[in-house]
Structure formats: structure tokens, C-alpha cells
């Protein structure tokens, strides 16, 4: 999933906030993040979570911070996984393919679908859960929103109340 977020902070302030967040320990309310930050504004955040039993899934968000139109723009991508309903459809399709292969008389190939289904489940569920955590942490850390900040009017009415200029035209 590609995303664009906007922050009122400068690029340097964003990078400092990310660096501070990466150094913070994870706890019950916050996930432990790993990653790197480049001075050019590029960064990567990774979170690992337990998906099923002993199986863990790591998901990495990659993005870049640039200064545009007076605010910081964060553009990047993160694998977004598949929600529960989509995973159910994938498993139904995998079961149908496995049954079709079994009906053609190839039980060994049909049994291979079981570990493939487990691997797909770990990847789809892990990325779905982890991407939400990564986006939430990024928005909290940078105080970023998906809409650009509103531009403030700078002396729009004060220019109409200017004093007349000191130079006057005279007739000769």
C-alpha cells in the first residue's frame, strides 16, 4: 500500500522524532520497532509480531520525508496484507484447487497445499496486522495526517489598510 502523510514538523524534526522512537523500548502499549534513518530523509521501520503459534512475521515500511509547500510530506509504502474475509476466500480457493488435484489422482500434490496455505496465512495476516501498527506509530511519532495542513492567511487584510505612499505626483 502506498501512502502520503503530511506533518507540520520540519524534515530534521521528523528524523529526530523517528530516531528517538526507534531507540525507545517496546512495551505493552507500544510495539518494538527496528529500522534505519538516512540524512537524506529516507527511512525504514520494521515490526515483528507473533502470527500463529511459533510463527512470527516481520513487516517493513519504507518512506521518504521531503519538504514541500511549507510542510513535510512523507511518501512511502508498506505491505498491507489481507483482511480476514479475503484470507477466507483464498483458503476456499486453495481447498478447491487441492480437491481438483486430488480428483485427478495425485494425492501428494494435493497435500502440498497444506503447508502452502499455512505460509500464505502467516504472510497475509502478519502483514495486515503489522501494517496497521506501523502506520499508527508513524502517524503518532510525526504527528502526521493524511490530509495536507491548511494554509494560514498571511496578512491578507492588512495589505488593504496600507498607509498611502509618501511620494506624490505633482503637476508642473
JSON list of C-alpha atoms in Angstrom, two decimals, residues 25-172:
[
{"chain": "A", "resi": 25, "resn": "UNK", "atom": "CA", "xyz": [11.89, 0.14, 24.12]},
{"chain": "A", "resi": 26, "resn": "UNK", "atom": "CA", "xyz": [8.65, -1.59, 23.22]},
{"chain": "A", "resi": 27, "resn": "UNK", "atom": "CA", "xyz": [6.09, -2.28, 25.88]},
{"chain": "A", "resi": 28, "resn": "UNK", "atom": "CA", "xyz": [2.50, -3.30, 26.39]},
{"chain": "A", "resi": 29, "resn": "UNK", "atom": "CA", "xyz": [1.14, -0.20, 24.66]},
{"chain": "A", "resi": 30, "resn": "UNK", "atom": "CA", "xyz": [3.85, 0.28, 22.02]},
{"chain": "A", "resi": 31, "resn": "UNK", "atom": "CA", "xyz": [5.45, -2.15, 19.63]},
{"chain": "A", "resi": 32, "resn": "UNK", "atom": "CA", "xyz": [9.21, -2.59, 19.44]},
{"chain": "A", "resi": 33, "resn": "UNK", "atom": "CA", "xyz": [10.43, -1.00, 16.20]},
{"chain": "A", "resi": 34, "resn": "UNK", "atom": "CA", "xyz": [13.61, -1.66, 14.29]},
{"chain": "A", "resi": 35, "resn": "UNK", "atom": "CA", "xyz": [14.91, 0.25, 11.30]},
{"chain": "A", "resi": 36, "resn": "UNK", "atom": "CA", "xyz": [17.26, 2.86, 9.93]},
{"chain": "A", "resi": 37, "resn": "UNK", "atom": "CA", "xyz": [17.23, 6.56, 9.05]},
{"chain": "A", "resi": 38, "resn": "UNK", "atom": "CA", "xyz": [19.23, 8.34, 6.36]},
{"chain": "A", "resi": 39, "resn": "UNK", "atom": "CA", "xyz": [20.11, 12.05, 6.46]},
{"chain": "A", "resi": 40, "resn": "UNK", "atom": "CA", "xyz": [18.55, 12.46, 3.01]},
{"chain": "A", "resi": 41, "resn": "UNK", "atom": "CA", "xyz": [15.12, 11.83, 4.56]},
{"chain": "A", "resi": 42, "resn": "UNK", "atom": "CA", "xyz": [14.75, 8.17, 3.67]},
{"chain": "A", "resi": 43, "resn": "UNK", "atom": "CA", "xyz": [13.92, 5.73, 6.44]},
{"chain": "A", "resi": 44, "resn": "UNK", "atom": "CA", "xyz": [12.69, 2.23, 7.14]},
{"chain": "A", "resi": 45, "resn": "UNK", "atom": "CA", "xyz": [10.67, 0.90, 10.06]},
{"chain": "A", "resi": 46, "resn": "UNK", "atom": "CA", "xyz": [10.22, -2.80, 10.81]},
{"chain": "A", "resi": 47, "resn": "UNK", "atom": "CA", "xyz": [7.94, -4.51, 13.32]},
{"chain": "A", "resi": 48, "resn": "UNK", "atom": "CA", "xyz": [7.76, -8.23, 14.12]},
{"chain": "A", "resi": 49, "resn": "UNK", "atom": "CA", "xyz": [4.73, -9.90, 15.63]},
{"chain": "A", "resi": 50, "resn": "UNK", "atom": "CA", "xyz": [3.60, -13.40, 16.50]},
{"chain": "A", "resi": 51, "resn": "UNK", "atom": "CA", "xyz": [1.07, -14.65, 13.95]},
{"chain": "A", "resi": 52, "resn": "UNK", "atom": "CA", "xyz": [0.27, -18.29, 14.64]},
{"chain": "A", "resi": 53, "resn": "UNK", "atom": "CA", "xyz": [1.89, -20.36, 17.37]},
{"chain": "A", "resi": 54, "resn": "UNK", "atom": "CA", "xyz": [5.65, -20.10, 16.98]},
{"chain": "A", "resi": 55, "resn": "UNK", "atom": "CA", "xyz": [5.49, -18.28, 13.65]},
{"chain": "A", "resi": 56, "resn": "UNK", "atom": "CA", "xyz": [6.49, -14.63, 13.52]},
{"chain": "A", "resi": 57, "resn": "UNK", "atom": "CA", "xyz": [6.13, -12.16, 10.66]},
{"chain": "A", "resi": 58, "resn": "UNK", "atom": "CA", "xyz": [8.24, -9.06, 10.10]},
{"chain": "A", "resi": 59, "resn": "UNK", "atom": "CA", "xyz": [6.83, -6.22, 8.02]},
{"chain": "A", "resi": 60, "resn": "UNK", "atom": "CA", "xyz": [8.88, -3.28, 6.78]},
{"chain": "A", "resi": 61, "resn": "UNK", "atom": "CA", "xyz": [7.66, 0.23, 5.97]},
{"chain": "A", "resi": 62, "resn": "UNK", "atom": "CA", "xyz": [9.90, 2.29, 3.66]},
{"chain": "A", "resi": 63, "resn": "UNK", "atom": "CA", "xyz": [9.39, 6.00, 3.14]},
{"chain": "A", "resi": 64, "resn": "UNK", "atom": "CA", "xyz": [10.98, 9.37, 2.44]},
{"chain": "A", "resi": 65, "resn": "UNK", "atom": "CA", "xyz": [10.39, 12.75, 4.05]},
{"chain": "A", "resi": 66, "resn": "UNK", "atom": "CA", "xyz": [10.59, 15.86, 1.86]},
{"chain": "A", "resi": 67, "resn": "UNK", "atom": "CA", "xyz": [9.78, 19.49, 2.47]},
{"chain": "A", "resi": 68, "resn": "UNK", "atom": "CA", "xyz": [7.04, 20.70, 0.11]},
{"chain": "A", "resi": 69, "resn": "UNK", "atom": "CA", "xyz": [4.82, 23.78, 0.28]},
{"chain": "A", "resi": 70, "resn": "UNK", "atom": "CA", "xyz": [5.83, 24.67, 3.83]},
{"chain": "A", "resi": 71, "resn": "UNK", "atom": "CA", "xyz": [5.18, 21.26, 5.36]},
{"chain": "A", "resi": 72, "resn": "UNK", "atom": "CA", "xyz": [6.86, 17.87, 5.45]},
{"chain": "A", "resi": 73, "resn": "UNK", "atom": "CA", "xyz": [5.45, 15.27, 3.08]},
{"chain": "A", "resi": 74, "resn": "UNK", "atom": "CA", "xyz": [6.04, 11.61, 3.93]},
{"chain": "A", "resi": 75, "resn": "UNK", "atom": "CA", "xyz": [5.62, 9.25, 0.96]},
{"chain": "A", "resi": 76, "resn": "UNK", "atom": "CA", "xyz": [6.25, 5.54, 1.15]},
{"chain": "A", "resi": 77, "resn": "UNK", "atom": "CA", "xyz": [4.89, 2.04, 1.01]},
{"chain": "A", "resi": 78, "resn": "UNK", "atom": "CA", "xyz": [4.15, -0.86, 3.32]},
{"chain": "A", "resi": 79, "resn": "UNK", "atom": "CA", "xyz": [2.81, -4.35, 2.53]},
{"chain": "A", "resi": 80, "resn": "UNK", "atom": "CA", "xyz": [-0.79, -4.24, 3.72]},
{"chain": "A", "resi": 81, "resn": "UNK", "atom": "CA", "xyz": [-1.65, -7.95, 3.83]},
{"chain": "A", "resi": 82, "resn": "UNK", "atom": "CA", "xyz": [-5.16, -9.31, 3.50]},
{"chain": "A", "resi": 83, "resn": "UNK", "atom": "CA", "xyz": [-8.11, -8.88, 5.91]},
{"chain": "A", "resi": 84, "resn": "UNK", "atom": "CA", "xyz": [-9.88, -11.89, 7.41]},
{"chain": "A", "resi": 85, "resn": "UNK", "atom": "CA", "xyz": [-12.60, -12.10, 4.74]},
{"chain": "A", "resi": 86, "resn": "UNK", "atom": "CA", "xyz": [-10.02, -12.09, 1.95]},
{"chain": "A", "resi": 87, "resn": "UNK", "atom": "CA", "xyz": [-7.97, -14.81, 3.64]},
{"chain": "A", "resi": 88, "resn": "UNK", "atom": "CA", "xyz": [-11.08, -16.99, 3.90]},
{"chain": "A", "resi": 89, "resn": "UNK", "atom": "CA", "xyz": [-11.65, -16.63, 0.15]},
{"chain": "A", "resi": 90, "resn": "UNK", "atom": "CA", "xyz": [-8.01, -17.55, -0.55]},
{"chain": "A", "resi": 91, "resn": "UNK", "atom": "CA", "xyz": [-8.29, -20.69, 1.61]},
{"chain": "A", "resi": 92, "resn": "UNK", "atom": "CA", "xyz": [-11.56, -21.72, -0.07]},
{"chain": "A", "resi": 93, "resn": "UNK", "atom": "CA", "xyz": [-9.91, -21.34, -3.48]},
{"chain": "A", "resi": 94, "resn": "UNK", "atom": "CA", "xyz": [-6.86, -23.28, -2.28]},
{"chain": "A", "resi": 95, "resn": "UNK", "atom": "CA", "xyz": [-9.14, -26.05, -0.96]},
{"chain": "A", "resi": 96, "resn": "UNK", "atom": "CA", "xyz": [-10.97, -26.24, -4.29]},
{"chain": "A", "resi": 97, "resn": "UNK", "atom": "CA", "xyz": [-7.70, -26.46, -6.23]},
{"chain": "A", "resi": 98, "resn": "UNK", "atom": "CA", "xyz": [-6.46, -29.14, -3.82]},
{"chain": "A", "resi": 99, "resn": "UNK", "atom": "CA", "xyz": [-9.71, -31.15, -4.26]},
{"chain": "A", "resi": 100, "resn": "UNK", "atom": "CA", "xyz": [-9.44, -30.86, -8.03]},
{"chain": "A", "resi": 101, "resn": "UNK", "atom": "CA", "xyz": [-5.83, -32.11, -7.98]},
{"chain": "A", "resi": 102, "resn": "UNK", "atom": "CA", "xyz": [-6.87, -34.96, -5.68]},
{"chain": "A", "resi": 103, "resn": "UNK", "atom": "CA", "xyz": [-9.69, -35.93, -8.05]},
{"chain": "A", "resi": 104, "resn": "UNK", "atom": "CA", "xyz": [-7.15, -36.25, -10.88]},
{"chain": "A", "resi": 105, "resn": "UNK", "atom": "CA", "xyz": [-5.40, -38.92, -8.82]},
{"chain": "A", "resi": 106, "resn": "UNK", "atom": "CA", "xyz": [-2.41, -37.01, -7.43]},
{"chain": "A", "resi": 107, "resn": "UNK", "atom": "CA", "xyz": [-2.71, -37.06, -3.60]},
{"chain": "A", "resi": 108, "resn": "UNK", "atom": "CA", "xyz": [0.91, -35.98, -2.94]},
{"chain": "A", "resi": 109, "resn": "UNK", "atom": "CA", "xyz": [0.50, -32.76, -4.89]},
{"chain": "A", "resi": 110, "resn": "UNK", "atom": "CA", "xyz": [-2.82, -32.12, -3.13]},
{"chain": "A", "resi": 111, "resn": "UNK", "atom": "CA", "xyz": [-1.13, -32.50, 0.29]},
{"chain": "A", "resi": 112, "resn": "UNK", "atom": "CA", "xyz": [1.42, -29.82, -0.62]},
{"chain": "A", "resi": 113, "resn": "UNK", "atom": "CA", "xyz": [-1.44, -27.31, -0.41]},
{"chain": "A", "resi": 114, "resn": "UNK", "atom": "CA", "xyz": [-1.46, -27.58, 3.40]},
{"chain": "A", "resi": 115, "resn": "UNK", "atom": "CA", "xyz": [1.99, -26.03, 4.04]},
{"chain": "A", "resi": 116, "resn": "UNK", "atom": "CA", "xyz": [1.36, -23.53, 1.24]},
{"chain": "A", "resi": 117, "resn": "UNK", "atom": "CA", "xyz": [-1.85, -22.49, 3.00]},
{"chain": "A", "resi": 118, "resn": "UNK", "atom": "CA", "xyz": [-0.02, -22.06, 6.30]},
{"chain": "A", "resi": 119, "resn": "UNK", "atom": "CA", "xyz": [2.70, -19.93, 4.67]},
{"chain": "A", "resi": 120, "resn": "UNK", "atom": "CA", "xyz": [0.08, -17.79, 2.96]},
{"chain": "A", "resi": 121, "resn": "UNK", "atom": "CA", "xyz": [-1.81, -17.35, 6.23]},
{"chain": "A", "resi": 122, "resn": "UNK", "atom": "CA", "xyz": [1.31, -16.18, 8.08]},
{"chain": "A", "resi": 123, "resn": "UNK", "atom": "CA", "xyz": [2.23, -13.69, 5.36]},
{"chain": "A", "resi": 124, "resn": "UNK", "atom": "CA", "xyz": [-1.29, -12.32, 4.78]},
{"chain": "A", "resi": 125, "resn": "UNK", "atom": "CA", "xyz": [-2.32, -12.00, 8.44]},
{"chain": "A", "resi": 126, "resn": "UNK", "atom": "CA", "xyz": [1.07, -10.79, 9.65]},
{"chain": "A", "resi": 127, "resn": "UNK", "atom": "CA", "xyz": [1.34, -8.04, 7.06]},
{"chain": "A", "resi": 128, "resn": "UNK", "atom": "CA", "xyz": [-2.26, -6.97, 7.67]},
{"chain": "A", "resi": 129, "resn": "UNK", "atom": "CA", "xyz": [-1.74, -6.60, 11.42]},
{"chain": "A", "resi": 130, "resn": "UNK", "atom": "CA", "xyz": [1.79, -5.18, 11.23]},
{"chain": "A", "resi": 131, "resn": "UNK", "atom": "CA", "xyz": [0.99, -2.55, 8.59]},
{"chain": "A", "resi": 132, "resn": "UNK", "atom": "CA", "xyz": [-1.69, -1.07, 10.83]},
{"chain": "A", "resi": 133, "resn": "UNK", "atom": "CA", "xyz": [0.80, -0.92, 13.73]},
{"chain": "A", "resi": 134, "resn": "UNK", "atom": "CA", "xyz": [3.49, 0.70, 11.55]},
{"chain": "A", "resi": 135, "resn": "UNK", "atom": "CA", "xyz": [1.14, 3.34, 10.13]},
{"chain": "A", "resi": 136, "resn": "UNK", "atom": "CA", "xyz": [-0.21, 4.13, 13.60]},
{"chain": "A", "resi": 137, "resn": "UNK", "atom": "CA", "xyz": [3.29, 4.50, 15.07]},
{"chain": "A", "resi": 138, "resn": "UNK", "atom": "CA", "xyz": [4.41, 6.69, 12.15]},
{"chain": "A", "resi": 139, "resn": "UNK", "atom": "CA", "xyz": [1.41, 8.99, 12.50]},
{"chain": "A", "resi": 140, "resn": "UNK", "atom": "CA", "xyz": [1.84, 9.27, 16.28]},
{"chain": "A", "resi": 141, "resn": "UNK", "atom": "CA", "xyz": [5.59, 9.86, 16.12]},
{"chain": "A", "resi": 142, "resn": "UNK", "atom": "CA", "xyz": [5.49, 12.51, 13.38]},
{"chain": "A", "resi": 143, "resn": "UNK", "atom": "CA", "xyz": [2.06, 13.92, 14.29]},
{"chain": "A", "resi": 144, "resn": "UNK", "atom": "CA", "xyz": [1.24, 13.29, 10.66]},
{"chain": "A", "resi": 145, "resn": "UNK", "atom": "CA", "xyz": [-2.14, 13.25, 8.94]},
{"chain": "A", "resi": 146, "resn": "UNK", "atom": "CA", "xyz": [-3.35, 12.03, 5.58]},
{"chain": "A", "resi": 147, "resn": "UNK", "atom": "CA", "xyz": [-4.57, 15.49, 4.57]},
{"chain": "A", "resi": 148, "resn": "UNK", "atom": "CA", "xyz": [-2.23, 18.44, 3.97]},
{"chain": "A", "resi": 149, "resn": "UNK", "atom": "CA", "xyz": [-2.28, 21.16, 6.62]},
{"chain": "A", "resi": 150, "resn": "UNK", "atom": "CA", "xyz": [-4.45, 24.16, 5.85]},
{"chain": "A", "resi": 151, "resn": "UNK", "atom": "CA", "xyz": [-2.59, 27.22, 4.66]},
{"chain": "A", "resi": 152, "resn": "UNK", "atom": "CA", "xyz": [-2.85, 30.16, 7.01]},
{"chain": "A", "resi": 153, "resn": "UNK", "atom": "CA", "xyz": [-3.58, 33.57, 5.54]},
{"chain": "A", "resi": 154, "resn": "UNK", "atom": "CA", "xyz": [-0.60, 35.85, 5.98]},
{"chain": "A", "resi": 155, "resn": "UNK", "atom": "CA", "xyz": [-1.62, 39.48, 6.26]},
{"chain": "A", "resi": 156, "resn": "UNK", "atom": "CA", "xyz": [-4.37, 39.22, 3.67]},
{"chain": "A", "resi": 157, "resn": "UNK", "atom": "CA", "xyz": [-6.48, 42.02, 5.16]},
{"chain": "A", "resi": 158, "resn": "UNK", "atom": "CA", "xyz": [-3.63, 44.15, 6.44]},
{"chain": "A", "resi": 159, "resn": "UNK", "atom": "CA", "xyz": [-2.44, 44.91, 2.89]},
{"chain": "A", "resi": 160, "resn": "UNK", "atom": "CA", "xyz": [-5.77, 46.62, 2.16]},
{"chain": "A", "resi": 161, "resn": "UNK", "atom": "CA", "xyz": [-5.22, 49.04, 5.06]},
{"chain": "A", "resi": 162, "resn": "UNK", "atom": "CA", "xyz": [-1.81, 50.28, 3.99]},
{"chain": "A", "resi": 163, "resn": "UNK", "atom": "CA", "xyz": [-0.87, 53.86, 4.51]},
{"chain": "A", "resi": 164, "resn": "UNK", "atom": "CA", "xyz": [-0.71, 55.95, 1.37]},
{"chain": "A", "resi": 165, "resn": "UNK", "atom": "CA", "xyz": [2.74, 56.19, -0.08]},
{"chain": "A", "resi": 166, "resn": "UNK", "atom": "CA", "xyz": [4.90, 59.18, 0.83]},
{"chain": "A", "resi": 167, "resn": "UNK", "atom": "CA", "xyz": [5.65, 60.10, -2.78]},
{"chain": "A", "resi": 168, "resn": "UNK", "atom": "CA", "xyz": [3.03, 62.18, -4.51]},
{"chain": "A", "resi": 169, "resn": "UNK", "atom": "CA", "xyz": [2.74, 63.19, -8.06]},
{"chain": "A", "resi": 170, "resn": "UNK", "atom": "CA", "xyz": [2.59, 66.93, -8.65]},
{"chain": "A", "resi": 171, "resn": "UNK", "atom": "CA", "xyz": [1.65, 68.84, -11.77]},
{"chain": "A", "resi": 172, "resn": "UNK", "atom": "CA", "xyz": [4.28, 71.09, -13.27]}
]
